[in-house]
Short mmCIF file of C-alpha atoms and ligand atoms in Angstrom, two decimals:
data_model
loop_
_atom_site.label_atom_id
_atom_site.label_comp_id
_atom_site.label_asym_id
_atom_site.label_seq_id
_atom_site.Cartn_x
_atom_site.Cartn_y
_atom_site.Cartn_z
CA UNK A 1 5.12 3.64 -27.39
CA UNK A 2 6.56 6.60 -25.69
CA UNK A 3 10.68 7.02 -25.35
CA UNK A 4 12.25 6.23 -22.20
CA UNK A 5 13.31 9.84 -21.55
CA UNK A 6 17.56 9.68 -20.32
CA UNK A 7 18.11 10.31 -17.03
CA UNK A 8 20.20 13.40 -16.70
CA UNK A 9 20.04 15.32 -14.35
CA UNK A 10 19.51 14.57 -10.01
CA UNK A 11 20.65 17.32 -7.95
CA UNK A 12 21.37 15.49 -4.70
CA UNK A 13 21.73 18.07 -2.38
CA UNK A 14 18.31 19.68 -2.29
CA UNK A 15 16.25 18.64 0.83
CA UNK A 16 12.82 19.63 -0.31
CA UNK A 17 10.21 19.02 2.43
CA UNK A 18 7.23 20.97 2.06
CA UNK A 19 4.98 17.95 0.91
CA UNK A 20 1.79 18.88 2.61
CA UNK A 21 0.90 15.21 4.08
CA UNK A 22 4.37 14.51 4.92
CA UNK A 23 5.31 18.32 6.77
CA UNK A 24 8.04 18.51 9.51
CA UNK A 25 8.54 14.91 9.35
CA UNK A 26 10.29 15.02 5.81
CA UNK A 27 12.60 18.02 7.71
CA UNK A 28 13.41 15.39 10.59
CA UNK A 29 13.87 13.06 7.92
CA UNK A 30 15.77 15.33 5.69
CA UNK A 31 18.22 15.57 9.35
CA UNK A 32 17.98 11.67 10.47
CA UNK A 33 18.92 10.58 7.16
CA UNK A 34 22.07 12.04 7.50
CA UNK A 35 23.22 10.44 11.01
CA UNK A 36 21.69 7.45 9.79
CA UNK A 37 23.85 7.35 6.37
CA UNK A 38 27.02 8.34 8.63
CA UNK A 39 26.59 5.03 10.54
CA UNK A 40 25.86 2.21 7.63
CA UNK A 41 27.13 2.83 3.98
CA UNK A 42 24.82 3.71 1.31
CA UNK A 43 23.95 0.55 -0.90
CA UNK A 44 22.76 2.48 -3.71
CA UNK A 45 24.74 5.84 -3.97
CA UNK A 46 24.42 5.87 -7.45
CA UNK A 47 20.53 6.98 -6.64
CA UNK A 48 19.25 10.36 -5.35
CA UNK A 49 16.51 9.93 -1.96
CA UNK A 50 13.55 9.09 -3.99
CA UNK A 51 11.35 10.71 -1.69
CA UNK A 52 13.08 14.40 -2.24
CA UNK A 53 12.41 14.65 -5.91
CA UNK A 54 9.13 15.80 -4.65
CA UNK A 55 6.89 18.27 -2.67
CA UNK A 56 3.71 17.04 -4.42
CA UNK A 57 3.48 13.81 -3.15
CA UNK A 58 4.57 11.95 0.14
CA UNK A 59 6.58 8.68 -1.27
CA UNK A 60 6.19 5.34 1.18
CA UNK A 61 7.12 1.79 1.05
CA UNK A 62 5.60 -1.43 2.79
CA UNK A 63 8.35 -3.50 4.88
CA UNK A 64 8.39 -5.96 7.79
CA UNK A 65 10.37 -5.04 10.77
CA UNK A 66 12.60 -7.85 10.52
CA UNK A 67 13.66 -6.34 7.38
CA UNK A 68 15.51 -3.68 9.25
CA UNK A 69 17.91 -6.54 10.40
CA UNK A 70 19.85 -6.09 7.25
CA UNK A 71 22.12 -2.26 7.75
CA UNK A 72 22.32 -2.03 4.08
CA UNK A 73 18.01 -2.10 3.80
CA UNK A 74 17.61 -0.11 6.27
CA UNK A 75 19.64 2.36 5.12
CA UNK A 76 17.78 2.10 2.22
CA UNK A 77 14.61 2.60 3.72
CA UNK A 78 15.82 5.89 5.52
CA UNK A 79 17.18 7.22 2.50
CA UNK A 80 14.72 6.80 -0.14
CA UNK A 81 10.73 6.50 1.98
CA UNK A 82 9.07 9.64 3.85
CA UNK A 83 6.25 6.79 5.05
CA UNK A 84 6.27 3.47 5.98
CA UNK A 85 3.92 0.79 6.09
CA UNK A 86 3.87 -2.67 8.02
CA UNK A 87 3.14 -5.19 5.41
CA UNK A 88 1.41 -7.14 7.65
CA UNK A 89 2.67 -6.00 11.43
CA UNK A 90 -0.27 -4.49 12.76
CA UNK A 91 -3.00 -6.86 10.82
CA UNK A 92 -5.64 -8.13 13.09
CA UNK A 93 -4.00 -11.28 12.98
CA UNK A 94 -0.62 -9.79 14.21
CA UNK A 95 -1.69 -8.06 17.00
CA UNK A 96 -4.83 -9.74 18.87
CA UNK A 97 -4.40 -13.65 17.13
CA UNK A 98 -5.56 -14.55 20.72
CA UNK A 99 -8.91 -12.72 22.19
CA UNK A 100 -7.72 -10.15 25.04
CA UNK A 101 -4.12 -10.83 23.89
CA UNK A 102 -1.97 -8.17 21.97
CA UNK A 103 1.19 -8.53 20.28
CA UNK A 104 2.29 -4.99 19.50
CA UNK A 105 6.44 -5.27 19.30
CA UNK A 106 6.98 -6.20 15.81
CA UNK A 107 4.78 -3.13 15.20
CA UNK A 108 6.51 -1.39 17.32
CA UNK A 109 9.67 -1.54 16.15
CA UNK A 110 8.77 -0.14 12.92
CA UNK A 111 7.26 2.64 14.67
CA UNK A 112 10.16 3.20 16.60
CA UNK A 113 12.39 3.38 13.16
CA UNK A 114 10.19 5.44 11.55
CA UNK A 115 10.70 8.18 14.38
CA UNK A 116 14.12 7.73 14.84
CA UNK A 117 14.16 8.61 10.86
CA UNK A 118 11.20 10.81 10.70
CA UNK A 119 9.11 9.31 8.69
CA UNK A 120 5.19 8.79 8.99
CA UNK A 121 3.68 5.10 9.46
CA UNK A 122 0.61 4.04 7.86
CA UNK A 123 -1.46 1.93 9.93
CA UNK A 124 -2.25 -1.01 7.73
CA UNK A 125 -5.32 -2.46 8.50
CA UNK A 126 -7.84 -2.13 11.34
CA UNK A 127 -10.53 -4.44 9.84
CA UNK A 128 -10.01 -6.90 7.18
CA UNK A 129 -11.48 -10.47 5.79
CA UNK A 130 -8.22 -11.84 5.59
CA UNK A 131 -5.29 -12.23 8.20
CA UNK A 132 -7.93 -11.82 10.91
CA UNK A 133 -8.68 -14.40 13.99
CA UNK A 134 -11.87 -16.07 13.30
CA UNK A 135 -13.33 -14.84 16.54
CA UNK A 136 -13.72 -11.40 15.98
CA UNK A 137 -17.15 -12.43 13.88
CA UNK A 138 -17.67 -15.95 14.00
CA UNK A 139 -18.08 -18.91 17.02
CA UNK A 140 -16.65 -21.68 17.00
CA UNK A 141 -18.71 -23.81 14.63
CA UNK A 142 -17.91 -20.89 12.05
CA UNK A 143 -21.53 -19.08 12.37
CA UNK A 144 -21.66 -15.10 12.53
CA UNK A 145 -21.66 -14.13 15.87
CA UNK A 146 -24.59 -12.09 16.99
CA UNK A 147 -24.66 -8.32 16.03
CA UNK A 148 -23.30 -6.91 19.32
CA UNK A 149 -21.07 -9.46 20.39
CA UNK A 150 -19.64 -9.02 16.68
CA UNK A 151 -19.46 -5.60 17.40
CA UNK A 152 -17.86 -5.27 20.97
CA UNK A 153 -15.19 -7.40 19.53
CA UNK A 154 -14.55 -5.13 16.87
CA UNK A 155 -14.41 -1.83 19.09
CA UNK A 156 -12.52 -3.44 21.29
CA UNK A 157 -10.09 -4.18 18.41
CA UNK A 158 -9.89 -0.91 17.48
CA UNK A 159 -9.89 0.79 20.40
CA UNK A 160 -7.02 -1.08 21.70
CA UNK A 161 -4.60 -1.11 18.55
CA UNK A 162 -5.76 2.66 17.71
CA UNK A 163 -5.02 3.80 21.02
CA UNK A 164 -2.03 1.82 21.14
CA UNK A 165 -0.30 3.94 18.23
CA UNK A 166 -2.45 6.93 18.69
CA UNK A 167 -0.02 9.72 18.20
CA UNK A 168 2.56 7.56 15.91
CA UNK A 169 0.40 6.14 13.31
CA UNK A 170 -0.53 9.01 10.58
CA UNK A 171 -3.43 7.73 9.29
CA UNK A 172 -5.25 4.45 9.32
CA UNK A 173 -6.44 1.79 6.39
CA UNK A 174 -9.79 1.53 8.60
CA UNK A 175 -11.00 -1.32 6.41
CA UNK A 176 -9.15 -3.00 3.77
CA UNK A 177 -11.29 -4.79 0.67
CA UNK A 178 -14.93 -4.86 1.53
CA UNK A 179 -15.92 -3.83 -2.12
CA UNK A 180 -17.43 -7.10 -3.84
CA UNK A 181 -15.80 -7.99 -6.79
CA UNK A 182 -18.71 -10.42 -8.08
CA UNK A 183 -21.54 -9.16 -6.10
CA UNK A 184 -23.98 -5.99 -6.26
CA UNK A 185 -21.73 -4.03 -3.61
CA UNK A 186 -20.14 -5.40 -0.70
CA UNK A 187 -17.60 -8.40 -0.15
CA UNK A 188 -19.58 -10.89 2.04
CA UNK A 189 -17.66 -11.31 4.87
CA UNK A 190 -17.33 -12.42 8.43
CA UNK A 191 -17.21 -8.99 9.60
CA UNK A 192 -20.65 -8.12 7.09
CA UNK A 193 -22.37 -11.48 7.82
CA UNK A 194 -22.86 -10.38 11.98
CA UNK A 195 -22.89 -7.03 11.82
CA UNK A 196 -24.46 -6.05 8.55
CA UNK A 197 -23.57 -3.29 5.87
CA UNK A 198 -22.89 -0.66 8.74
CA UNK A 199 -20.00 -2.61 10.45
CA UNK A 200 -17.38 -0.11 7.90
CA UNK A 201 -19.47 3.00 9.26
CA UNK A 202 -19.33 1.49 12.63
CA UNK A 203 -15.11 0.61 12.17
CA UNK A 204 -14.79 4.86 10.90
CA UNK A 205 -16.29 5.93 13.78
CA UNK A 206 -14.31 3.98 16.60
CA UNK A 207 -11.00 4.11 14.63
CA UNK A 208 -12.03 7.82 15.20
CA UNK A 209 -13.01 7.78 18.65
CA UNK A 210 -9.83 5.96 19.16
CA UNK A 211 -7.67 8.32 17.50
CA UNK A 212 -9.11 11.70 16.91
CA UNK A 213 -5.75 13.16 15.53
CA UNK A 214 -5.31 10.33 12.70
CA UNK A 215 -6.21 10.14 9.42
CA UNK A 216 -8.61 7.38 8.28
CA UNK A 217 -8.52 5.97 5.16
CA UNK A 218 -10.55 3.43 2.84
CA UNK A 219 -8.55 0.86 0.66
CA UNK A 220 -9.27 -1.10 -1.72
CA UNK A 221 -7.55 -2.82 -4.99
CA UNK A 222 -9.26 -2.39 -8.23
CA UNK A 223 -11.90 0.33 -7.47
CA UNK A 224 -10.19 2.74 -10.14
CA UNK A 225 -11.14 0.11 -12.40
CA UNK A 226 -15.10 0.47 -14.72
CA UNK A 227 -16.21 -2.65 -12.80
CA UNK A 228 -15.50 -1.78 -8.62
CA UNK A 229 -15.31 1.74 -9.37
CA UNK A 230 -18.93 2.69 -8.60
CA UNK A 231 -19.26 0.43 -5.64
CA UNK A 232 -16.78 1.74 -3.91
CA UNK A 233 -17.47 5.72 -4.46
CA UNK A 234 -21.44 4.31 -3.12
CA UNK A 235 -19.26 3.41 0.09
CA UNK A 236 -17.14 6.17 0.31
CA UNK A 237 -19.80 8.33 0.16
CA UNK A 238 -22.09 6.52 2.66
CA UNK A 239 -19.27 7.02 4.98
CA UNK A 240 -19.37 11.10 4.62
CA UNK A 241 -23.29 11.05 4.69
CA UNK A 242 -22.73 9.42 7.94
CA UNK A 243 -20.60 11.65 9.21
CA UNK A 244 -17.37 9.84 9.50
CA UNK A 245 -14.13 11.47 9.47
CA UNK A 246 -12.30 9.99 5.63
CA UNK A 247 -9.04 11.85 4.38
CA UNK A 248 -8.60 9.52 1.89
CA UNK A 249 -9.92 6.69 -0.49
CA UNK A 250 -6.54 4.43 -0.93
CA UNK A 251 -6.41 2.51 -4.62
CA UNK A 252 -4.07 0.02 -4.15
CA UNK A 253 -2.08 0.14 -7.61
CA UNK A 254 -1.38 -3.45 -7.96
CA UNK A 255 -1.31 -3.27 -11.83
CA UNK A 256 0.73 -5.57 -14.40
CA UNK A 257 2.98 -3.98 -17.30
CA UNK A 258 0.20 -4.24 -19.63
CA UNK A 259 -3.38 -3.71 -17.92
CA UNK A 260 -5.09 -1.36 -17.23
CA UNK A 261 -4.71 0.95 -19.35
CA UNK A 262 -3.82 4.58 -18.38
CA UNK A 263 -7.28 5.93 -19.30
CA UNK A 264 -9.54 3.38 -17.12
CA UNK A 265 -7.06 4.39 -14.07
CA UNK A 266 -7.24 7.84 -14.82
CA UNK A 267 -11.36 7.43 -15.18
CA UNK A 268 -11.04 6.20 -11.95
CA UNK A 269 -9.41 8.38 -9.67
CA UNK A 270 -11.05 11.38 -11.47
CA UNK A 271 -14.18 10.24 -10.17
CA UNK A 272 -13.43 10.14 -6.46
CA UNK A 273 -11.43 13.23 -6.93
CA UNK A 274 -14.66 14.73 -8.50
CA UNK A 275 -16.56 13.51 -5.65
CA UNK A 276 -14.10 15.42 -2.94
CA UNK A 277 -12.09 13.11 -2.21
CA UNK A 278 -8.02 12.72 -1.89
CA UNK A 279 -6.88 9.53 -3.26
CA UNK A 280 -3.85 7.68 -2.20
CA UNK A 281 -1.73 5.05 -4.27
CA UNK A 282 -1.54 2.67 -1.88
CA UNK A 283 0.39 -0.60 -2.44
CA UNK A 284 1.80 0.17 -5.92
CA UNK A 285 3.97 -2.47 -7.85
CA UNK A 286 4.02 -2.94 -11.95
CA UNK A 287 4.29 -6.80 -12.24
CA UNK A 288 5.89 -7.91 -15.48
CA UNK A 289 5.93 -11.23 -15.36
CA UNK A 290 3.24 -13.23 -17.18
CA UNK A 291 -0.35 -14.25 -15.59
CA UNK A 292 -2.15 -16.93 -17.02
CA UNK A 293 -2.55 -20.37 -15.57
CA UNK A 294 -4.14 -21.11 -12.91
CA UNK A 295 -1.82 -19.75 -9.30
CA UNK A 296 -1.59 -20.77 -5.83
CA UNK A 297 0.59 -23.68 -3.77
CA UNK A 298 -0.85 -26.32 -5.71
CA UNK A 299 0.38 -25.21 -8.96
CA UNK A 300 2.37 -27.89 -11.47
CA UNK A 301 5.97 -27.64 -12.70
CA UNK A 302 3.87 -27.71 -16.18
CA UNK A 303 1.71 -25.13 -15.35
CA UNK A 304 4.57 -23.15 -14.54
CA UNK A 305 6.00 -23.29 -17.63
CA UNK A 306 6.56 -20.24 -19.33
CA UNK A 307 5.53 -18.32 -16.02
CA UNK A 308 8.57 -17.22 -14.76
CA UNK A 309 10.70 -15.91 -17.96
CA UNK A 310 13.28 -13.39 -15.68
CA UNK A 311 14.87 -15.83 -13.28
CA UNK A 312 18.21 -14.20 -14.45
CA UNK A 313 16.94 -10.28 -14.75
CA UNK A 314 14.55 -8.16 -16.43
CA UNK A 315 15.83 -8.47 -20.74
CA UNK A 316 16.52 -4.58 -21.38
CA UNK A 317 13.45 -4.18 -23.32
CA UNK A 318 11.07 -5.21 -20.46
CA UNK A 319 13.37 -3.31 -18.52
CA UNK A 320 12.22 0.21 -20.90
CA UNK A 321 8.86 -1.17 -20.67
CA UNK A 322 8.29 -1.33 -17.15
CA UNK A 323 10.31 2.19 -17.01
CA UNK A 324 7.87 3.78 -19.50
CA UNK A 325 4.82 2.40 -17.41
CA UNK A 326 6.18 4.23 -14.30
CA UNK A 327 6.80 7.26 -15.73
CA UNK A 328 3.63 7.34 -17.35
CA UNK A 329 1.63 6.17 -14.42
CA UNK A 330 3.55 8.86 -11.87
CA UNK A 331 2.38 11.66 -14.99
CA UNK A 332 -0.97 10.89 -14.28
CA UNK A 333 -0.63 10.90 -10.83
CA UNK A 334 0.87 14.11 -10.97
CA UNK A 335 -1.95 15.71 -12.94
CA UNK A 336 -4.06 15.73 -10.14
CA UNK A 337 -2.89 17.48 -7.25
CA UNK A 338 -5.42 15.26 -4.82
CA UNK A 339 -3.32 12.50 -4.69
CA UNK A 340 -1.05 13.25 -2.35
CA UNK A 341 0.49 10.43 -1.14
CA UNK A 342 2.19 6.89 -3.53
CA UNK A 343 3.30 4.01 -1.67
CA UNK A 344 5.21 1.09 -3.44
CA UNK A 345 4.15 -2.75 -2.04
CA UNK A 346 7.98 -3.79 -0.56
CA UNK A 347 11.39 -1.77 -0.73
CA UNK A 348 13.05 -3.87 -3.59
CA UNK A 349 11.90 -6.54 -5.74
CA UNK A 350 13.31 -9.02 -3.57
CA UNK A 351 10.60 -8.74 -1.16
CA UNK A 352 7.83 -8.05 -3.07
CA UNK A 353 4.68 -10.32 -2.41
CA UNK A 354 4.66 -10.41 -6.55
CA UNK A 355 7.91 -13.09 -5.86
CA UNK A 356 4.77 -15.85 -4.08
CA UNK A 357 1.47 -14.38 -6.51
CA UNK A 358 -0.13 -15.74 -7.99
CA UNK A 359 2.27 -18.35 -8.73
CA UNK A 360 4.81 -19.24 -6.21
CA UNK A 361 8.54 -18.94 -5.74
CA UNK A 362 8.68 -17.09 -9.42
CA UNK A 363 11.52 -14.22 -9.66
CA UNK A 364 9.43 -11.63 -10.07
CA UNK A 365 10.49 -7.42 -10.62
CA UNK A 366 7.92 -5.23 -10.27
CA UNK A 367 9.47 -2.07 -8.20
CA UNK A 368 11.74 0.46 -8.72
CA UNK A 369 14.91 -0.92 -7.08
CA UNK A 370 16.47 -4.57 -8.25
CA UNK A 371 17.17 -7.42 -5.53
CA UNK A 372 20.71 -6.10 -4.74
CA UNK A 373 18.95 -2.75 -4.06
CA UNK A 374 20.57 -0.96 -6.87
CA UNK A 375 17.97 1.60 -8.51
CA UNK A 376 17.01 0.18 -12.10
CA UNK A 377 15.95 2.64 -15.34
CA UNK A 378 12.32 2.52 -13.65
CA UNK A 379 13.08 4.63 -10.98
CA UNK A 380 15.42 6.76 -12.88
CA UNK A 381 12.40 7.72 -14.78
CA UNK A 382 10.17 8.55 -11.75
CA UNK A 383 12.92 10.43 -10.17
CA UNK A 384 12.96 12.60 -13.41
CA UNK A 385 8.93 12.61 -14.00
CA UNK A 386 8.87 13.43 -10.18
CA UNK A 387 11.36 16.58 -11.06
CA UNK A 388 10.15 17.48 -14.29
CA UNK A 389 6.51 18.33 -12.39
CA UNK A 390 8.17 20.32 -9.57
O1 LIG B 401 2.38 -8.05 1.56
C1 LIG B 401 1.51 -8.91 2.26
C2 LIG B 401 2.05 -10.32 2.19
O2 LIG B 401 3.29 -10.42 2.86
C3 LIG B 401 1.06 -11.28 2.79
O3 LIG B 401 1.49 -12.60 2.58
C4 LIG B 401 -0.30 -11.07 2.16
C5 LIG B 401 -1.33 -11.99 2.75
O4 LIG B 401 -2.61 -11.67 2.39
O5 LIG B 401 -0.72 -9.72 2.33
C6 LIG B 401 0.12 -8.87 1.65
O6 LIG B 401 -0.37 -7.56 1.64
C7 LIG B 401 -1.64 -7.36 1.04
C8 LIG B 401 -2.25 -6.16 1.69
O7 LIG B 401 -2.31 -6.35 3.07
C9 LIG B 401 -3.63 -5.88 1.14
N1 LIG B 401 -3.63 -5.78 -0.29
C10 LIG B 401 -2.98 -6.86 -0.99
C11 LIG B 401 -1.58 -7.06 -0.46
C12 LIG B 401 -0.85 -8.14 -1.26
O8 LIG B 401 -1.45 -9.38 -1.05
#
């Protein structure tokens, strides 16, 4: 097992904001973070704005609005992200639960941050299986709707929260998950079951229409990995045959501390890089804690045994391990140029999702700051991997 390499060295004063994807918004940032630092104490000074150790790639985080109550994470979030995602904010079910009915202001309050800090937003997620009102695709006994009833909905959908943030939203997740993880290709779906295979063509182009200026991405967990990987470069590459406008196919990066391995990953985004494509890490976390068992609500104080082993902190050894697996994951990444954007799942372990899955209510550590938002050896060795490939 590689060293942990000691973290020397972090000049603090350099603003460097060049970063292709990220462009005159890391400047504004670069300026915002200062009035923003003047008015709420730093709560980790000990830690140089993770997002400056680099030009090469634009560094985001995923965080609810609410989150901004707290001065201290918010501060945080200013300092250390050059793009921000809503978690879940501008899900289908968060902005049109009710047909005809939109909810944007949790949204926009993030968006509104985000400017006032200049940083980019990530739109996060225009179609998905999940966290979406059953009647974009189904009636009400639960039977696909027909084809162009399905459809309408969905362009409406679109059309409406597209338009709503065209302008402020960077670059859409235009469908989130639709590659299969069982089946021949794709996930079977409400959204697949009325439309047919086309509905993601059909999502790319009035995401597009919507939006002409924004950035539309595909994301998806798992497709670096041999079993998805092929499926989803078959989609990606039915979307450019058809025309559609895609900057970027988004791998998630949910992986644990000890799987996959580096060389499966790196298999993986070489082959959509190969194809032409940019890839963006997408919802990265490293989760440490153990996952066998069986997970969900239901889950028995036996089961659970044995499942949640940090409740007090990360033992320093885990702590190297999970700081080796960064560094070496962020090495990779940094041998290909075409990824050009990483974005970690939650701005402190805290509020990672990893704290409720698969088991919940575990005390979980997967990201590079600790609950009290102090920077742990992890990020100390991104920081450094980040400068070392300047
Ligand atoms: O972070 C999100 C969490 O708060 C929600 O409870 C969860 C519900 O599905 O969705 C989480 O975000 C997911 C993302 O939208 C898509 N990829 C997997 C993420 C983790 O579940």
């Amino acid at each position: 097992m590689p060293l942990v390499r000691r973290s020397s060295r972090f000049p603090l004063a350099v603003c460097v904001h060049a970063s292709r994807f990220v462009g005159a918004a890391a400047l504004a940032g670069c300026l915002a973070l200062g009035a923003g630092a003047s008015s709420t104490s730093d709560p980790n000074p000990d830690a140089p704005p993770l997002h400056r150790a680099t030009d090469r790639v634009a560094i985001g985080a995923a965080l609810s609005p609410q989150d901004l109550d707290d001065p201290a994470l918010a501060a945080h979030v200013a300092k250390h992200f050059a793009v921000l995602t809503p978690g879940n904010e501008m899900k289908p079910d968060a902005l049109q639960r009710e047909q005809g009915v939109f909810t944007f202001e949790r949204a926009d309050r993030l968006v509104a941050f985000a400017q006032a800090h200049g940083q980019d937003v990530i739109g996060h997620t225009l179609v998905w299986h999940s966290q979406a009102p059953k009647w974009l695709f189904e009636d009400e006994n639960g039977d696909p709707l027909p084809r162009d009833i399905a459809l309408d909905n969905m362009r409406e959908h679109i059309h409406a929260v597209a338009g709503h943030f065209r302008g402020k939203v960077k670059g859409w997740d235009v469908v989130n998950e639709a590659i299969s993880d069982g089946g021949p290709y794709l996930r079977d779906t409400p959204a697949l079951r009325a439309i047919g295979e086309d509905y993601v063509i059909k999502a790319f182009q009035f995401a597009h229409e919507a939006d002409p200026d924004a950035e539309l991405y595909f994301n998806d967990y798992n497709i670096e990995r041999e079993y998805k990987r092929e499926k989803a470069l078959r989609l990606v590459e039915e979307l450019r045959d058809a025309g559609c406008r895609i900057d970027a196919v988004g791998i998630q990066g949910h992986w644990l501390l000890g799987a996959p391995g580096l060389e499966e990953i790196e298999a993986g985004v070489k082959l959509f890089i190969d194809a032409g494509f940019e890839v963006h890490i997408t919802e990265m976390d490293v989760d440490p804690l153990p996952r066998r068992g069986r997970g969900g609500a239901d889950v028995t104080a036996v089961e659970r045994e044995g499942l949640d082993p940090y409740q007090d902190g990360l033992p320093p050894e885990v702590q190297q391990q999970l700081a080796t697996r960064y560094a070496e994951l962020f090495e990779l990444f940094l041998r290909h140029p075409q990824i050009t954007r990483v974005t970690f799942w939650g701005t402190d372990d805290g509020r990672s999702w990893l704290n409720y899955f698969p088991v919940r209510g575990r005390t979980n550590h997967p990201l590079l700051f600790d609950r009290e938002l102090q920077p742990k050896p992890a990020f100390f060795e991104v920081v450094e991997t980040l400068q070392d490939a300047r």
